[in-house]
Coordinates of C-alpha atoms and ligand atoms in Angstrom, one line a residue:
M1 CA 104.1 83.4 93.8
S2 CA 102.4 86.0 91.7
S3 CA 103.9 89.4 91.5
L4 CA 103.4 92.6 89.5
T5 CA 105.3 95.8 89.3
I6 CA 103.2 99.0 89.4
H7 CA 104.7 102.2 87.9
A8 CA 103.8 105.3 89.7
N9 CA 105.1 108.9 89.3
S10 CA 106.9 108.7 92.7
H11 CA 108.4 105.2 92.4
D12 CA 107.7 101.7 91.1
Y13 CA 106.4 99.2 93.6
E14 CA 105.8 95.5 93.7
V15 CA 102.6 93.7 94.5
I16 CA 103.2 90.2 95.7
I17 CA 100.3 87.8 96.1
E18 CA 100.8 84.5 97.8
E19 CA 99.1 82.3 100.3
G20 CA 100.8 82.1 103.6
I21 CA 103.3 84.9 102.9
R22 CA 102.6 86.5 106.3
H23 CA 104.6 83.7 107.9
E24 CA 107.8 84.6 106.0
L25 CA 107.5 88.4 106.0
L26 CA 111.1 88.9 106.8
N27 CA 112.1 87.8 103.3
Y28 CA 110.1 90.7 101.8
I29 CA 111.0 93.6 104.1
S30 CA 114.3 95.4 103.8
S31 CA 116.6 95.0 106.8
D32 CA 117.5 98.6 106.3
Y33 CA 114.4 99.6 108.3
Q34 CA 115.3 100.3 111.9
K35 CA 111.8 100.5 113.3
I36 CA 108.4 99.2 112.3
L37 CA 105.0 100.4 113.4
I38 CA 102.2 97.9 112.6
I39 CA 98.8 99.6 112.3
T40 CA 95.8 97.2 112.3
D41 CA 92.2 96.9 113.5
D42 CA 90.9 95.0 116.5
K43 CA 89.3 92.2 114.4
V44 CA 92.3 91.6 112.1
S45 CA 94.7 91.8 115.1
N46 CA 92.8 89.0 116.9
I47 CA 93.3 86.7 114.0
Y48 CA 96.6 87.7 112.3
L49 CA 98.8 89.9 114.4
D50 CA 100.7 87.1 116.1
D51 CA 101.4 85.5 112.7
V52 CA 102.7 88.8 111.4
I53 CA 104.9 89.5 114.4
S54 CA 106.5 86.1 114.2
G55 CA 106.8 86.4 110.4
L56 CA 109.0 89.4 111.1
G57 CA 111.4 87.1 113.1
N58 CA 113.7 88.4 115.7
E59 CA 115.1 91.1 113.5
F60 CA 112.4 93.6 114.3
D61 CA 110.6 94.4 117.5
P62 CA 107.6 96.2 116.0
H63 CA 105.6 98.8 117.7
I64 CA 101.9 98.1 117.4
T65 CA 98.8 100.4 117.3
I66 CA 95.3 98.8 117.1
V67 CA 92.3 100.9 116.1
P68 CA 88.6 99.8 116.4
A69 CA 87.4 97.9 113.3
G70 CA 85.0 99.8 111.0
E71 CA 84.8 102.8 108.9
S72 CA 84.4 105.2 111.8
S73 CA 88.1 104.7 112.6
K74 CA 89.0 106.6 109.4
S75 CA 88.7 109.7 111.6
M76 CA 90.7 112.7 112.8
K77 CA 90.7 111.2 116.3
Q78 CA 92.4 107.9 115.2
Y79 CA 94.7 109.8 112.9
E80 CA 95.9 112.0 115.7
R81 CA 96.3 109.0 118.0
L82 CA 98.4 107.3 115.3
L83 CA 100.6 110.4 114.9
D84 CA 101.1 110.3 118.7
A85 CA 102.1 106.7 118.4
C86 CA 104.6 107.6 115.6
V87 CA 106.1 110.3 117.8
E88 CA 106.2 108.1 120.9
A89 CA 107.9 105.3 119.0
Q90 CA 110.4 108.0 117.6
L91 CA 109.8 106.8 114.0
D92 CA 112.2 108.5 111.6
R93 CA 113.0 108.3 107.9
R94 CA 114.4 104.9 108.3
S95 CA 111.2 103.6 109.8
L96 CA 108.3 101.7 108.2
I97 CA 104.6 101.7 108.7
L98 CA 103.0 98.3 108.0
A99 CA 99.2 98.6 107.3
L100 CA 97.7 95.2 108.2
G101 CA 94.0 95.0 107.3
G102 CA 91.3 96.0 104.8
G103 CA 90.8 99.2 103.0
M104 CA 90.0 101.1 106.2
V105 CA 93.4 100.4 107.7
G106 CA 95.2 100.9 104.4
D107 CA 93.6 104.3 103.9
L108 CA 94.2 105.5 107.5
A109 CA 97.7 104.1 107.9
G110 CA 98.7 105.3 104.5
F111 CA 97.5 108.8 105.3
V112 CA 99.5 108.8 108.5
A113 CA 102.6 107.5 106.6
S114 CA 102.1 110.3 104.0
T115 CA 102.0 113.1 106.5
Y116 CA 104.3 112.1 109.4
L117 CA 107.7 113.7 108.8
R118 CA 106.3 114.7 105.3
G119 CA 106.1 111.1 104.4
I120 CA 107.8 107.8 105.5
D121 CA 107.7 104.4 103.9
F122 CA 104.7 102.2 104.2
I123 CA 103.7 98.7 103.2
Q124 CA 100.2 97.5 102.6
M125 CA 99.3 94.1 103.8
P126 CA 95.7 93.8 102.6
T127 CA 93.4 91.3 104.4
T128 CA 90.2 91.8 102.4
I129 CA 89.3 91.1 98.8
L130 CA 88.1 94.7 98.4
A131 CA 91.6 95.9 99.4
H132 CA 92.9 94.7 96.0
D133 CA 91.3 98.0 94.9
S134 CA 92.3 100.2 97.7
S135 CA 95.9 99.0 98.1
V136 CA 97.0 100.1 94.7
G137 CA 96.4 103.5 93.0
G138 CA 98.0 105.7 95.7
K139 CA 94.9 107.3 97.3
V140 CA 95.0 107.5 101.1
A141 CA 92.5 109.3 103.2
I142 CA 90.4 109.8 106.3
N143 CA 86.8 110.9 106.5
H144 CA 85.3 114.2 107.5
Q145 CA 81.9 114.5 109.2
K146 CA 80.6 116.0 105.9
G147 CA 81.8 113.3 103.7
K148 CA 84.0 110.3 103.0
N149 CA 87.7 110.6 102.1
L150 CA 87.6 114.4 102.2
I151 CA 91.0 114.6 103.9
G152 CA 93.8 112.7 102.1
S153 CA 96.7 112.6 99.7
F154 CA 98.2 110.7 96.8
Y155 CA 100.8 108.4 98.3
N156 CA 102.1 105.1 97.2
P157 CA 103.2 102.2 99.3
V158 CA 106.7 100.8 98.8
K159 CA 105.2 97.3 98.5
V160 CA 102.0 95.5 98.7
I161 CA 102.2 92.1 100.4
Y162 CA 98.9 90.2 99.8
D163 CA 98.5 86.9 101.7
T164 CA 95.5 85.2 100.2
G165 CA 95.5 82.9 103.2
T166 CA 94.0 85.7 105.3
L167 CA 90.9 85.9 103.1
L168 CA 89.6 82.6 104.3
T169 CA 88.2 84.2 107.5
L170 CA 86.2 87.0 105.8
P171 CA 82.5 87.0 106.5
A172 CA 80.2 86.4 103.5
E173 CA 79.2 90.1 103.0
E174 CA 82.9 91.1 102.9
I175 CA 83.5 88.5 100.2
R176 CA 80.6 89.9 98.2
S177 CA 81.9 93.4 98.8
G178 CA 85.3 92.4 97.4
Y179 CA 83.7 90.7 94.4
G180 CA 81.6 93.9 93.7
E181 CA 84.9 95.6 92.8
V182 CA 86.4 92.5 91.1
I183 CA 83.4 92.3 88.7
K184 CA 83.7 96.1 88.1
H185 CA 87.2 95.5 87.0
A186 CA 86.0 92.7 84.8
F187 CA 83.3 94.9 83.2
L188 CA 86.0 97.6 82.5
S189 CA 88.3 95.1 80.8
S190 CA 87.2 91.7 79.5
P191 CA 84.0 89.9 78.3
E192 CA 85.8 86.5 78.9
W193 CA 86.6 87.4 82.5
C194 CA 83.0 88.5 83.0
N195 CA 81.7 85.2 81.7
D196 CA 84.1 83.3 83.9
L197 CA 82.8 85.3 86.9
F198 CA 79.2 84.6 86.0
Q199 CA 79.9 80.9 86.5
V200 CA 81.3 81.3 90.0
S201 CA 79.5 81.5 93.3
V202 CA 81.3 83.9 95.5
G203 CA 80.4 81.8 98.6
N204 CA 82.4 79.0 97.2
L205 CA 85.7 80.2 95.8
S206 CA 88.9 78.4 95.6
S207 CA 92.1 80.1 96.8
E208 CA 93.5 79.8 93.3
Q209 CA 90.4 81.6 91.8
I210 CA 90.6 84.4 94.3
K211 CA 94.3 84.8 93.7
D212 CA 93.7 84.9 89.9
D213 CA 90.9 87.4 90.2
L214 CA 92.9 89.7 92.5
M215 CA 95.8 89.7 90.1
K216 CA 93.6 90.5 87.2
G217 CA 91.7 93.2 89.1
I218 CA 95.0 94.9 90.2
K219 CA 96.3 94.8 86.6
V220 CA 93.2 96.6 85.4
K221 CA 93.3 99.2 88.1
A222 CA 97.0 99.7 87.7
G223 CA 96.7 100.0 84.0
I224 CA 94.2 102.8 84.3
V225 CA 95.9 104.6 87.2
E226 CA 99.4 104.4 85.6
S227 CA 98.1 106.6 82.8
D228 CA 96.1 109.0 85.0
E229 CA 97.4 109.0 88.5
R230 CA 95.6 112.2 89.6
E231 CA 92.2 111.6 88.2
K232 CA 92.1 114.1 85.4
G233 CA 90.8 111.7 82.7
I234 CA 90.4 108.0 82.4
R235 CA 90.8 107.3 86.1
R236 CA 87.1 108.3 86.3
Y237 CA 86.3 105.0 84.6
L238 CA 87.0 103.4 87.9
N239 CA 83.9 105.1 89.2
L240 CA 81.8 102.7 87.1
G241 CA 78.8 101.8 89.3
H242 CA 79.8 104.2 92.0
T243 CA 77.5 107.2 91.6
L244 CA 74.4 105.2 92.5
A245 CA 76.5 103.0 95.0
H246 CA 77.5 106.1 97.0
A247 CA 73.9 107.4 97.1
I248 CA 72.7 104.0 98.3
E249 CA 75.4 103.8 101.0
A250 CA 74.6 107.3 102.2
E251 CA 70.8 106.7 102.1
L252 CA 70.9 103.5 104.0
G253 CA 73.5 104.8 106.5
Y254 CA 77.1 103.7 106.4
G255 CA 77.5 100.2 107.7
K256 CA 74.1 99.0 106.6
I257 CA 75.5 97.7 103.3
T258 CA 79.1 97.1 102.4
H259 CA 80.7 99.3 99.8
G260 CA 81.2 96.6 97.2
E261 CA 77.7 95.2 97.6
A262 CA 76.4 98.7 96.8
V263 CA 78.8 98.9 93.8
G264 CA 77.5 95.5 92.6
I265 CA 74.0 97.1 92.5
G266 CA 75.3 100.3 91.1
L267 CA 76.9 98.3 88.2
W268 CA 73.6 96.8 87.4
F269 CA 72.1 100.2 87.1
A270 CA 75.0 101.4 85.0
L271 CA 74.5 98.5 82.6
R272 CA 70.8 99.3 82.3
V273 CA 71.5 102.9 81.6
S274 CA 74.2 102.0 79.0
Q275 CA 71.7 99.8 77.3
R276 CA 69.1 102.5 77.1
K277 CA 71.3 105.5 76.3
L278 CA 74.0 103.9 74.2
E279 CA 72.1 100.9 72.9
S280 CA 75.0 98.8 74.2
S281 CA 74.7 95.1 74.0
L282 CA 75.4 93.9 77.5
P283 CA 74.6 90.8 79.6
V284 CA 72.3 92.7 81.9
D285 CA 69.9 89.9 82.8
R286 CA 72.8 87.4 83.2
Y287 CA 74.4 89.9 85.6
A288 CA 71.2 90.5 87.6
E289 CA 70.9 86.7 88.0
W290 CA 74.5 86.5 89.2
L291 CA 73.8 89.3 91.8
K292 CA 70.7 87.6 93.1
S293 CA 72.1 84.1 93.2
N294 CA 75.1 85.4 95.2
H295 CA 72.8 87.2 97.7
Y296 CA 73.7 90.8 96.9
P297 CA 71.0 92.7 98.8
V298 CA 69.1 93.9 95.8
E299 CA 65.8 93.9 97.8
I300 CA 66.9 97.2 99.5
L301 CA 66.1 98.9 96.2
K302 CA 62.4 98.6 97.0
N303 CA 62.7 100.9 100.0
L304 CA 64.6 103.7 98.3
D305 CA 63.1 106.9 97.2
V306 CA 64.0 108.1 93.7
D307 CA 64.1 111.8 94.4
T308 CA 66.3 111.4 97.4
L309 CA 68.7 109.2 95.5
L310 CA 68.8 111.6 92.7
K311 CA 69.6 114.5 95.1
R312 CA 72.4 112.4 96.7
M313 CA 73.8 111.5 93.3
K314 CA 74.0 115.2 92.4
W315 CA 75.9 115.8 95.6
D316 CA 78.4 113.3 94.6
K317 CA 81.5 115.1 93.3
K318 CA 80.9 114.2 89.7
T319 CA 78.1 116.7 89.0
V320 CA 79.0 119.4 86.4
H321 CA 76.6 122.0 84.9
Q322 CA 73.4 120.3 86.2
K323 CA 74.2 117.1 84.4
I324 CA 75.5 114.1 86.2
N325 CA 78.6 112.7 84.6
Y326 CA 78.0 109.0 84.5
V327 CA 80.4 106.2 83.6
L328 CA 78.7 103.9 81.1
L329 CA 79.8 101.1 78.9
N330 CA 79.7 101.1 75.1
Q331 CA 80.5 97.4 75.6
I332 CA 82.4 95.4 78.1
G333 CA 85.9 96.7 78.2
A334 CA 84.9 100.0 76.5
P335 CA 83.8 102.6 79.2
C336 CA 82.9 106.2 78.5
V337 CA 81.7 109.2 80.4
V338 CA 78.3 110.6 79.5
G339 CA 76.4 113.6 80.9
L340 CA 72.9 112.6 81.9
S341 CA 70.1 115.1 82.7
D342 CA 68.1 114.8 86.0
Q343 CA 65.1 113.8 83.9
E344 CA 66.9 110.9 82.3
I345 CA 68.3 109.6 85.6
Q346 CA 64.9 110.0 87.3
T347 CA 63.2 108.0 84.6
D348 CA 66.0 105.3 84.6
L349 CA 65.8 105.1 88.4
N350 CA 62.1 104.8 88.4
L351 CA 62.3 101.9 86.0
F352 CA 65.2 100.3 87.9
I353 CA 63.7 100.4 91.3
K354 CA 60.3 99.1 90.3
Ligands
NAD1 P1 87.4 97.3 106.2 O1 88.9 97.5 106.2 O2 86.6 98.1 107.1 O3 87.2 95.7 106.4 C1 85.9 95.2 106.5 C2 85.7 94.3 107.7 O4 86.4 93.1 107.6 C3 86.2 95.0 109.0 O5 85.3 94.7 110.0 C4 87.5 94.3 109.2 O6 87.9 94.3 110.6 C5 87.2 92.9 108.7 N1 88.3 92.1 108.2 C6 89.4 92.6 107.5 N2 90.2 91.6 107.1 C7 89.6 90.4 107.7 C8 89.9 89.1 107.6 N3 91.0 88.6 106.9 N4 89.2 88.2 108.2 C9 88.0 88.6 108.9 N5 87.7 89.9 109.0 C10 88.4 90.8 108.4 O7 86.8 97.5 104.7 P2 87.2 97.2 103.2 O8 86.0 96.8 102.6 O9 88.4 96.3 103.1 O10 87.7 98.6 102.7 C11 86.8 99.7 102.7 C12 87.5 101.0 102.8 O11 88.4 101.1 101.7 C13 86.7 102.2 102.8 O12 87.2 103.1 103.8 C14 86.9 102.8 101.4 O13 86.8 104.2 101.4 C15 88.3 102.4 101.2 N6 88.7 102.3 99.7 C16 89.7 103.0 99.3 C17 90.1 103.0 98.0 C18 91.4 103.7 97.6 O14 91.6 103.8 96.4 N7 92.1 104.2 98.5 C19 89.4 102.2 97.1 C20 88.3 101.5 97.5 C21 87.9 101.5 98.9
ZN2 ZN1 84.7 101.4 95.2

């Protein structure tokens, strides 16, 4: 079993990563809880809900609410429905919300937990690789029509229980999506880890490798978040690759590309800009090869329009005084924030997209 303690302002919490842990959940959940509400989505529930319920044993008779799979469930409508479920189940301060699913369920259930009765305990049970990123760091949110994650709070789970056995059923694009964030964490921290990742094919990963990468990724994220929980300074480094990624996601329409695939492409751009602007020595070609051999959808770049992308990047919340604040790398493991003019980004994008 691998475990790690995360230090947050509100409380410390443990992340436990182990294959098959869903079958023995009872050992990891305090018997002080009098009620449990499991929140999950309809894809995950089909595969894992029975295991989780039996993993809780006879001790708990959990309430269950299932939302439709997909980003559109991070909505006011599902939020309200879940609050109704909390009220109906008469959850109180001795109750627990168990978020079983990927980042969508984690963000939604976490936001419910943070606001119901001004906050009750919740546990994250991530079932995607990407959720190594979303389950730690304490950001929970739902979307508004006008933008992603506009309504949310900072709220930490009491525990993260990560069963790597659940990752075996992820479709290929969700594995790529998860590894987009994994390799971001590698670029933020370690050339050796990057090199190791360049050797792997994400379609053919061993359970051990995944577990190792999740633990390393969580350590990097936790290290950054612990010193800057509310995103005033270095937490911004976690946005590496994200300015272009968000523009690509918005331009293609949500659901057309996974978040982490867009991040994978955004990282490539960030490496290229770092090379030009900072003269950083970075394995740009090696990384581009890795993206292509792992079938990240780089061909979508051909259909994108530079001016529209630029406009969208400026809309992204990181724009200050006309310049776009961009996270770049002086080298692997040494990120920095640099203001780039429209002109610079436009030129870089033109070169990148060609
Ligand atoms: P997701 O939760 O929508 O899961 C992706 C798809 O995989 C869904 O269709 C889901 O039903 C399915 N799925 C989940 N687990 C599965 C399994 N084990 N087997 C088969 N299918 C499975 O998406 P995600 O990529 O995990 O997370 C994306 C969300 O996370 C976004 O809403 C994003 O905003 C959020 N996020 C939050 C943070 C944060 O700090 N809070 C960080 C990154 C991302
Ligand atoms: Zn991300």
